[in-house]
PDB file of C-alpha atoms in Angstrom:
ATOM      1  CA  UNK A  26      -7.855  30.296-259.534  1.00 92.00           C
ATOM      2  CA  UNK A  27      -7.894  31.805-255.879  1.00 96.00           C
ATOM      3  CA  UNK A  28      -9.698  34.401-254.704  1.00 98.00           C
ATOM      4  CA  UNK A  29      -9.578  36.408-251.268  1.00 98.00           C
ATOM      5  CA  UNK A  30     -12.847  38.207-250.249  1.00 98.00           C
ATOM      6  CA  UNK A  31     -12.245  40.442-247.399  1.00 98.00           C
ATOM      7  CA  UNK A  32     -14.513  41.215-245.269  1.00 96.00           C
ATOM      8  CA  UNK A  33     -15.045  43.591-241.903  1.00 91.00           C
ATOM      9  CA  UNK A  34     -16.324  47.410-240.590  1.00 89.00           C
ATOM     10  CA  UNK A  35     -14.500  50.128-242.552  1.00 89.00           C
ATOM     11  CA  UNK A  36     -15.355  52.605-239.695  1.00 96.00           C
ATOM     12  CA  UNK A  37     -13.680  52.888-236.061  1.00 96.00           C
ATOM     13  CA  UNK A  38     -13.388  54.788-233.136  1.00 97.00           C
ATOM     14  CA  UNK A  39      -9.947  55.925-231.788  1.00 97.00           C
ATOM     15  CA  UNK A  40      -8.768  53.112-229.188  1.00 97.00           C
ATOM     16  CA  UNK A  41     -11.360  50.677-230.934  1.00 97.00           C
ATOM     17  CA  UNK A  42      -9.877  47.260-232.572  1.00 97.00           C
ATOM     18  CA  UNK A  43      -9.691  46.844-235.744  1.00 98.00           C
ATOM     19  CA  UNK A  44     -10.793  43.494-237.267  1.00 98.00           C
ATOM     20  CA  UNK A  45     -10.891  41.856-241.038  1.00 98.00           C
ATOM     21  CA  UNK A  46     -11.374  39.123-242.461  1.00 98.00           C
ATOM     22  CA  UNK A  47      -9.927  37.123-245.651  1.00 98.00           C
ATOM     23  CA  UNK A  48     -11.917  34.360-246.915  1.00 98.00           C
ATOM     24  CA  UNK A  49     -10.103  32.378-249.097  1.00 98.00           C
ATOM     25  CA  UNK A  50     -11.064  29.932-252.353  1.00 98.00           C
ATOM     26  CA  UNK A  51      -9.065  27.944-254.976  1.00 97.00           C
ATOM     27  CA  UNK A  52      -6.169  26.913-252.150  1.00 97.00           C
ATOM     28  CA  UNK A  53      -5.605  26.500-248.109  1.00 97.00           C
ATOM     29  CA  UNK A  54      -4.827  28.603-245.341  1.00 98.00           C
ATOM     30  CA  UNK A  55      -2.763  25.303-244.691  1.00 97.00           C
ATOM     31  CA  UNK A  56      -0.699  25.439-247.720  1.00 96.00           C
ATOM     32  CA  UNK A  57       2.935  24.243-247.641  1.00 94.00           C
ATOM     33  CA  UNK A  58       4.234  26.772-250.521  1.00 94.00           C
ATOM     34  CA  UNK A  59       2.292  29.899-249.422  1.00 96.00           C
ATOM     35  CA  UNK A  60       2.055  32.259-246.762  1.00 97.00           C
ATOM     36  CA  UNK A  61      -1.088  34.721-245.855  1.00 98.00           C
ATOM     37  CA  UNK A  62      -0.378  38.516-245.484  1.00 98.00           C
ATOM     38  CA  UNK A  63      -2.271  41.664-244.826  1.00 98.00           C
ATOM     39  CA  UNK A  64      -0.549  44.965-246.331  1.00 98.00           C
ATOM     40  CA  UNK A  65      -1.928  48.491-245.942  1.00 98.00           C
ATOM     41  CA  UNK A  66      -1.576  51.736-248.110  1.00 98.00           C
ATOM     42  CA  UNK A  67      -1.953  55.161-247.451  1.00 97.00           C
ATOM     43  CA  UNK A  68      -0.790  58.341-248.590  1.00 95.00           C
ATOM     44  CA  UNK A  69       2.037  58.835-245.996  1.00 94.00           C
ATOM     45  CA  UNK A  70       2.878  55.591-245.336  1.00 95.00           C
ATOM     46  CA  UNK A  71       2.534  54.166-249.323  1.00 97.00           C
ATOM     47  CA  UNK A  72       2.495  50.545-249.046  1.00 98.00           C
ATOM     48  CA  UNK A  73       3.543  48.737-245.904  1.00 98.00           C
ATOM     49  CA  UNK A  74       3.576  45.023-244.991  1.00 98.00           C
ATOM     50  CA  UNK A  75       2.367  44.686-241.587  1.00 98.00           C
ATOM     51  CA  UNK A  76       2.132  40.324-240.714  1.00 97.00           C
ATOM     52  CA  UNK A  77       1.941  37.288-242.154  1.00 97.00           C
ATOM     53  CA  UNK A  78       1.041  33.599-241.226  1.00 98.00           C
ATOM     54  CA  UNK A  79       1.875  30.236-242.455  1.00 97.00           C
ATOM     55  CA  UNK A  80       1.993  26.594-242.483  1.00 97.00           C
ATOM     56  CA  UNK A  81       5.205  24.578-241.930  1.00 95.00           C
ATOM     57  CA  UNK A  82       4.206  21.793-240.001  1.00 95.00           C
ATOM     58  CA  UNK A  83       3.543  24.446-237.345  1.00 97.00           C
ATOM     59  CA  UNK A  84       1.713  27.815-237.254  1.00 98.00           C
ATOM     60  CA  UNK A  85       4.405  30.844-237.855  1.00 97.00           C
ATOM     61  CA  UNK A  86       3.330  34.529-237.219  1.00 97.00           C
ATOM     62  CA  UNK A  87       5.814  37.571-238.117  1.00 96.00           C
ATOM     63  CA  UNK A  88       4.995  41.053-238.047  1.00 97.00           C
ATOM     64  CA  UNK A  89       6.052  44.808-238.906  1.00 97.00           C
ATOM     65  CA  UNK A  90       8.179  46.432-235.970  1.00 96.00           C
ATOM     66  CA  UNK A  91       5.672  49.216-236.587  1.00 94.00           C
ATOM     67  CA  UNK A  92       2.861  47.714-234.995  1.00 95.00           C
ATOM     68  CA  UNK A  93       4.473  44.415-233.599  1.00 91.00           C
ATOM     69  CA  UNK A  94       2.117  44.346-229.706  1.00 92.00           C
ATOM     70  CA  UNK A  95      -1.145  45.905-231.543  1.00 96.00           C
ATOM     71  CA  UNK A  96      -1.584  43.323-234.125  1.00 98.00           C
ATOM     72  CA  UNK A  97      -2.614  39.632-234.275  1.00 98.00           C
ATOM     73  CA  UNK A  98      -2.677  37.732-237.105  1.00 98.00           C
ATOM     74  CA  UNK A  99      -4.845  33.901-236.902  1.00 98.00           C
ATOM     75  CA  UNK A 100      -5.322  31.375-239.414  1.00 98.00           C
ATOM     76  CA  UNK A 101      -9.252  29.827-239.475  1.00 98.00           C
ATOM     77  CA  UNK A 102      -8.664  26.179-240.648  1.00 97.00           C
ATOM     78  CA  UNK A 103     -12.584  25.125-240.198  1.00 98.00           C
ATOM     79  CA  UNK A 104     -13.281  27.818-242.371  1.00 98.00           C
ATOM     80  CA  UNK A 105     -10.045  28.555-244.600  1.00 98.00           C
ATOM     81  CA  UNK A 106     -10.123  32.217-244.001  1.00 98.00           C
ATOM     82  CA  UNK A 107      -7.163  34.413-241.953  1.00 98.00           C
ATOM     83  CA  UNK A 108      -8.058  37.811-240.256  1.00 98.00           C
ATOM     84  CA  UNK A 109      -6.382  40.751-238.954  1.00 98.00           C
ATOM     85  CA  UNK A 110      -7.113  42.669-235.591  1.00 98.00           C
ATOM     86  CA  UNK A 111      -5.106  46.227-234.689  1.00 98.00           C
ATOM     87  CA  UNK A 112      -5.914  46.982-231.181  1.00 97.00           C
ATOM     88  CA  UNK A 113      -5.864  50.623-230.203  1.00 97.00           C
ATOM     89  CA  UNK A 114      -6.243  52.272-233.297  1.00 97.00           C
ATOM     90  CA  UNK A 115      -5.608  55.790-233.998  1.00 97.00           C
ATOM     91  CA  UNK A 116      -6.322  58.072-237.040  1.00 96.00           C
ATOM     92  CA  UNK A 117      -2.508  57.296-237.971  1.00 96.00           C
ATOM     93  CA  UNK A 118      -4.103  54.163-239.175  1.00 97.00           C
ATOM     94  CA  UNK A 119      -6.401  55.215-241.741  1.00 98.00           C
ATOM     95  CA  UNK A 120      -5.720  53.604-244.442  1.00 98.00           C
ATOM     96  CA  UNK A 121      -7.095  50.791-246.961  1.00 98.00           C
ATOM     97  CA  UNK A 122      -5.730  47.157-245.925  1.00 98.00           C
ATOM     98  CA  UNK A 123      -5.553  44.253-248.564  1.00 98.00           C
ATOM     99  CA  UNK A 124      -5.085  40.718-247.962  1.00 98.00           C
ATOM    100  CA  UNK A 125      -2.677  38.989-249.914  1.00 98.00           C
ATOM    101  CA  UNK A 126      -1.371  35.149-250.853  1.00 98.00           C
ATOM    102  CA  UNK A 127       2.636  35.012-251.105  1.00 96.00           C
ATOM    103  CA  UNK A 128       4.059  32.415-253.564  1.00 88.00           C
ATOM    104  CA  UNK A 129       7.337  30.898-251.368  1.00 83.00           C
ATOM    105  CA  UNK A 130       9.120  29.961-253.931  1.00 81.00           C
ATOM    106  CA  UNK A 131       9.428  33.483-256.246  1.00 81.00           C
ATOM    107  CA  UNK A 132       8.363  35.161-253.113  1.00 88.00           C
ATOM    108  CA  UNK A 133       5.702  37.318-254.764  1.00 95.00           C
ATOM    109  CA  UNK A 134       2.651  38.473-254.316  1.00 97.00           C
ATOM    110  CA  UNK A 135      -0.007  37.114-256.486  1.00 95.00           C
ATOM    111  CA  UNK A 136      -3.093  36.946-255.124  1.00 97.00           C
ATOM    112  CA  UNK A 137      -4.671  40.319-253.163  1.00 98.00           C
ATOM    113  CA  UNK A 138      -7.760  40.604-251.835  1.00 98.00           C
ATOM    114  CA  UNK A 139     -10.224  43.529-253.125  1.00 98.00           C
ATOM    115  CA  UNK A 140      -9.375  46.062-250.105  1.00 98.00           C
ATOM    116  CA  UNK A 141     -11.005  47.499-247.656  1.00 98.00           C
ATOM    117  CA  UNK A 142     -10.973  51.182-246.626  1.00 98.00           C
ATOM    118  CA  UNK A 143     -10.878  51.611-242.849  1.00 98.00           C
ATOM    119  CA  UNK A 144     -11.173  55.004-241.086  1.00 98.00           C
ATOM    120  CA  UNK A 145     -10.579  56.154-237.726  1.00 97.00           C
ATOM    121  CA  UNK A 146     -12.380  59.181-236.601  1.00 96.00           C
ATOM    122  CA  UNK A 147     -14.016  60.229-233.564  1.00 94.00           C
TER     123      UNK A 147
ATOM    124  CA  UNK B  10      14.333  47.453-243.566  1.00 96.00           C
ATOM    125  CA  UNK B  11      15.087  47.538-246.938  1.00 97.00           C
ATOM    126  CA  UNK B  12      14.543  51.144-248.535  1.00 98.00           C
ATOM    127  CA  UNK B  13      13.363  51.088-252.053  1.00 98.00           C
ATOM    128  CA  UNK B  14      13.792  54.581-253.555  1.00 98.00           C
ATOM    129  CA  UNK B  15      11.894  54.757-257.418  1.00 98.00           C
ATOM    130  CA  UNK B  16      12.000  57.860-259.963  1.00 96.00           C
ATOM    131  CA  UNK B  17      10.650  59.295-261.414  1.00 97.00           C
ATOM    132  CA  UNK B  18       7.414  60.115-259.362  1.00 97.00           C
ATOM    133  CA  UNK B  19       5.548  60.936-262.299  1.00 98.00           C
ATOM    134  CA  UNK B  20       5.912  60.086-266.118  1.00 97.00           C
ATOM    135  CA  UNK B  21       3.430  61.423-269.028  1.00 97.00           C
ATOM    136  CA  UNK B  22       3.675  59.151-271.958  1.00 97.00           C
ATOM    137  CA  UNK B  23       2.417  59.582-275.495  1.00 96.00           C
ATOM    138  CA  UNK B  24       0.965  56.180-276.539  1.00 96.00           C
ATOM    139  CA  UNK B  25       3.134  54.091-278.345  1.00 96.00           C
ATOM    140  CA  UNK B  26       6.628  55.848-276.819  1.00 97.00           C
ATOM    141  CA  UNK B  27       8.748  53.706-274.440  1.00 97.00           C
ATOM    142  CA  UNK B  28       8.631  54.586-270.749  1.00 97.00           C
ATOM    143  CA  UNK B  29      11.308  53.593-268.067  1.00 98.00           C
ATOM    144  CA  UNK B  30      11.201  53.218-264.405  1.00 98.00           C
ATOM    145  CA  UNK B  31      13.577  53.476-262.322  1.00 98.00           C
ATOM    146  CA  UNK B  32      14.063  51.800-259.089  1.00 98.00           C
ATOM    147  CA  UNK B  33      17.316  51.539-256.291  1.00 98.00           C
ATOM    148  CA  UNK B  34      17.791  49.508-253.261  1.00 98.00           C
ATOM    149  CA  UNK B  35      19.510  50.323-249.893  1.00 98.00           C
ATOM    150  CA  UNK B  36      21.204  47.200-250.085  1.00 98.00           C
ATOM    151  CA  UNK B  37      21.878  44.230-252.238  1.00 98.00           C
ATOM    152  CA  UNK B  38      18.891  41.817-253.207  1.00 97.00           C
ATOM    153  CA  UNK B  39      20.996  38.950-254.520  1.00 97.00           C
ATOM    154  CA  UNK B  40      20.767  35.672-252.288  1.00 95.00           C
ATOM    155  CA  UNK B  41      22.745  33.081-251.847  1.00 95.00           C
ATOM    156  CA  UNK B  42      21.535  30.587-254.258  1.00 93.00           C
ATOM    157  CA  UNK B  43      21.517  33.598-256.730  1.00 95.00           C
ATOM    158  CA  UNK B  44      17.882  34.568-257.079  1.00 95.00           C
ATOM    159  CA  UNK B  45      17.588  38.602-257.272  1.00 96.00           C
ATOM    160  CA  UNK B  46      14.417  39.082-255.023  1.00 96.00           C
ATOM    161  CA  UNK B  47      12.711  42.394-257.101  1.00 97.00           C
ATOM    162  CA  UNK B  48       9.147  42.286-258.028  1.00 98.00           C
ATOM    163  CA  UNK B  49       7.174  45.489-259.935  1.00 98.00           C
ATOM    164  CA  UNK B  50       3.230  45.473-259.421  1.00 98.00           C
ATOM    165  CA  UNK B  51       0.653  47.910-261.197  1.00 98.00           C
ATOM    166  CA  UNK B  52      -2.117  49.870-259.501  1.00 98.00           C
ATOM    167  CA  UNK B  53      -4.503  50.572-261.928  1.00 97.00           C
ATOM    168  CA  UNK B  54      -7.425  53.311-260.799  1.00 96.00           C
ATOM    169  CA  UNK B  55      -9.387  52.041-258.161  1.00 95.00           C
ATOM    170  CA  UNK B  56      -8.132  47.973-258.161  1.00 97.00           C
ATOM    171  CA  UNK B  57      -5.731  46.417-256.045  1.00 98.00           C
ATOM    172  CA  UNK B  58      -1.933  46.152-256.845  1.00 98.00           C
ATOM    173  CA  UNK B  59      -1.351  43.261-259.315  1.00 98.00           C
ATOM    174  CA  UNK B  60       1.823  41.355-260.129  1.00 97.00           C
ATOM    175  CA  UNK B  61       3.595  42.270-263.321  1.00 98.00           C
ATOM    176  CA  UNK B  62       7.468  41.154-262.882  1.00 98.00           C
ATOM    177  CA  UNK B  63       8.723  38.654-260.411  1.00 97.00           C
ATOM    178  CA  UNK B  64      12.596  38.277-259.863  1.00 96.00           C
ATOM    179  CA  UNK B  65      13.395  40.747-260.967  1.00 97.00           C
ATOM    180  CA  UNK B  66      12.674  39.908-265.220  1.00 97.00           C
ATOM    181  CA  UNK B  67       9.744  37.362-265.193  1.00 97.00           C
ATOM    182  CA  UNK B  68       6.732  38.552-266.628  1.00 97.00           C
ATOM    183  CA  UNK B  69       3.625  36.967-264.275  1.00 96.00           C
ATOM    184  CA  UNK B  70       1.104  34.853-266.313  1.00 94.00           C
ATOM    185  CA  UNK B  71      -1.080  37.285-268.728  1.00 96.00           C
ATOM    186  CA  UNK B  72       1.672  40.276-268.451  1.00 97.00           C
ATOM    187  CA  UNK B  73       1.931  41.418-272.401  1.00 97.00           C
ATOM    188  CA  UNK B  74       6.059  41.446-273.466  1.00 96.00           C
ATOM    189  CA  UNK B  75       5.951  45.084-273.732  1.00 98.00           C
ATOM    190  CA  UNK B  76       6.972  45.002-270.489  1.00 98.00           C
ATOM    191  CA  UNK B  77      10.190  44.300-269.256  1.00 98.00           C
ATOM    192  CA  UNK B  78      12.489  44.292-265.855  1.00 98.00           C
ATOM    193  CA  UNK B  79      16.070  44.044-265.765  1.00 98.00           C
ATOM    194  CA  UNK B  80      18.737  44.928-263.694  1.00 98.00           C
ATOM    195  CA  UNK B  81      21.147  43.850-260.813  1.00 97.00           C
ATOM    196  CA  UNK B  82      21.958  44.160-257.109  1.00 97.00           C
ATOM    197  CA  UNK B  83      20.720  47.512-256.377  1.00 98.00           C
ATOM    198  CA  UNK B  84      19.391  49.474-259.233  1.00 98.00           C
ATOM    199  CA  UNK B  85      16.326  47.970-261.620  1.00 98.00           C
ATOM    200  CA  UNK B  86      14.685  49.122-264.254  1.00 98.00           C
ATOM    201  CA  UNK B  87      11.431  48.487-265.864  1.00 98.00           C
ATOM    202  CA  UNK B  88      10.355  49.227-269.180  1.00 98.00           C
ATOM    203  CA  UNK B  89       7.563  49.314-271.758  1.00 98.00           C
ATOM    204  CA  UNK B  90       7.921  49.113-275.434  1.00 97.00           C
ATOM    205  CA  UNK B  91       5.063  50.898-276.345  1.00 97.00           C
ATOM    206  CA  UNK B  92       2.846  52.352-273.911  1.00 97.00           C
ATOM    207  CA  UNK B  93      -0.835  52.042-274.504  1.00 97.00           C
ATOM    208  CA  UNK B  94      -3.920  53.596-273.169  1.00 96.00           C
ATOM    209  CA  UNK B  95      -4.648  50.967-270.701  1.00 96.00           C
ATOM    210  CA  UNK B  96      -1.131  50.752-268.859  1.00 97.00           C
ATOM    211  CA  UNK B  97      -2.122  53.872-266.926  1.00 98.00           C
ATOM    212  CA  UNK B  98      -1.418  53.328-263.153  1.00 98.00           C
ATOM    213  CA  UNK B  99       1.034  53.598-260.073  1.00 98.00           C
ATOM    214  CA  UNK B 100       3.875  51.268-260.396  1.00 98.00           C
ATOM    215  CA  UNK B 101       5.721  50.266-257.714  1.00 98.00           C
ATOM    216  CA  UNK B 102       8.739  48.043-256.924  1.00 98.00           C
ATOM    217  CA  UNK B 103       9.231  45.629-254.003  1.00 98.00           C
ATOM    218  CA  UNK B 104      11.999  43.759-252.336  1.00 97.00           C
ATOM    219  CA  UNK B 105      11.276  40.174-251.706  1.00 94.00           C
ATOM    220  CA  UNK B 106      14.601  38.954-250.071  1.00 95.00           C
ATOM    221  CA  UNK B 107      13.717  40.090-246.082  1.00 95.00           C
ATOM    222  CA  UNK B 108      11.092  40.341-244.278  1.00 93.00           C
ATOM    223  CA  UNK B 109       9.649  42.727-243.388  1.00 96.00           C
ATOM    224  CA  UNK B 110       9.063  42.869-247.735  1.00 97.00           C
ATOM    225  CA  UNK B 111       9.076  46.923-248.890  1.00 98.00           C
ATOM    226  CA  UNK B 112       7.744  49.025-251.516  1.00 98.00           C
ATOM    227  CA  UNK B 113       8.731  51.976-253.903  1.00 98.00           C
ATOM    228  CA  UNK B 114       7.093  55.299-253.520  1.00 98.00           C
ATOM    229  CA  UNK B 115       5.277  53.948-256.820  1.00 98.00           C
ATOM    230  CA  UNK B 116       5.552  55.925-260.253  1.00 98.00           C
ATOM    231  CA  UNK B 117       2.702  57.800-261.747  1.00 98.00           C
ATOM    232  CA  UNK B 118       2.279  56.374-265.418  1.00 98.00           C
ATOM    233  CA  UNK B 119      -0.364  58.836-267.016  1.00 97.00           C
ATOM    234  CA  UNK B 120      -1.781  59.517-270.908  1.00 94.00           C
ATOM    235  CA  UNK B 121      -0.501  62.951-272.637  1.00 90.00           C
TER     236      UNK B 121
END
C-alpha cells in the first residue's frame, strides 16, 4: 500500500518561498510506471496541477504555464521523498497543496498525500 | 489546456434515488490507441480527493457498483444507483490525455 506524508510550514510571508515535502512508502520516487505530482485547490482556482517528476532512465520535470519560473520540483532518492518550492509567493497562492502518485499506464491519480494548508499573509 | 465544464454545481439527493453528473470537455479525450483519458474522484468533508472511475468506466479497487461512468469523446456522465448517506462529497472530473491534467468545477452531492 503507499502512502505520501507531506510535510512543511503552512504559514508564509508575501515574497517568501514556499517549500513541502512528500515522503513516500510502499514504492520509489524511482519508479518506472509512476510519476510524482503536487496539485493545489482553492476556491478560485478549484483544482490545478502545477509539476510533476519522474523516472525514465533520466530525471523529467514538467510544470503548469501558471507558475512555470517560480516552481521547482526535485526528486530525493537517498530518502525516497519529492518536494515542492514556489518562490515569491503571494496571497494569490493560498491554497491547500496535495502530493500525489500518477499510475502511467491508466494515467490516474491514486495515491494523494493528506494536504497541507498554506497561507500567505503579511 | 483542456477545459472541463461539469453540471450541475449542486445536487440534493434523497437516499436511495439515482443521481447523475454531468461532465463536457473542450476537446476530444480519445487517443490514438483508443483509451478515453476521463477519471471522476470524490472529496469527501475534510479528506483528500480519492479515485473513483478511471478511463472513463473503471471503477478503482474498493469503489461499490453503484457507481458508474460512461460516455464518449466529449461529454461523460457518472451515475449512482442508489445514493446513500455516506456518498456525500464534491465530485469532480479530470482529463488525463495532456498535460497539463484538468479538473471539473466539482459537483456538490448533499443529503435532503
Amino acid at each position: 500500500q503507499v502512502q505520501l506524508q507531506q510535510s512543511g510550514p503552512g504559514l508564509l510571508k508575501p515574497s517568501q518561498t514556499l517549500s513541502l515535502t512528500c515522503a513516500i512508502s510502499g514504492d520509489s520516487v524511482s519508479s518506472n510506471i509512476a510519476t510524482w505530482n503536487w496539485i493545489r485547490q482553492s476556491p478560485s482556482r478549484g483544482l490545478e496541477w502545477l509539476g510533476r517528476t519522474f523516472y525514465r532512465s533520466k530525471w523529467y520535470y514538467d510544470f503548469a504555464l501558471s507558475v512555470k519560473g517560480r516552481i521547482t520540483v526535485s526528486p530525493d532518492t537517498s530518502k525516497n521523498q519529492f518536494s515542492l518550492q514556489l518562490n515569491s509567493v503571494t496571497p494569490e497562492d493560498t491554497a491547500v497543496y496535495y502530493c500525489a502518485r500518477r499510475e502511467a499506464a491508466g494515467n490516474y491519480f491514486d495515491y494523494w498525500g493528506q494536504g497541507t494548508l498554506v497561507t500567505v499573509s503579511s | 489546456d483542456i477545459v472541463m465544464t461539469q453540471s450541475p454545481l449542486s445536487l440534493p439527493v434523497t437516499p436511495g434515488e439515482p443521481a447523475s453528473i454531468s461532465c463536457r470537455s473542450s476537446q476530444s479525450l480519445l487517443d490514438s490507441k483508443g483509451y478515453t483519458f476521463l477519471d471522476w474522484y470524490v472529496q469527501k468533508p475534510g479528506q483528500s480527493p480519492q479515485l473513483l472511475i478511471y478511463l472513463v468506466s473503471n471503477r478503482a479497487s474498493g469503489v461499490p457498483d453503484r457507481f458508474s461512468g460512461s460516455g464518449s469523446g466529449t461529454d461523460f456522465t457518472l451515475k449512482i444507483s442508489r445514493v446513500e448517506a455516506e456518498d456525500v462529497g464534491v465530485y469532480y472530473c479530470m482529463q488525463a490525455l495532456q498535460v497539463p491534467p484538468t479538473f471539473g468545477g466539482g459537483t456538490k452531492v448533499e443529503i435532503k
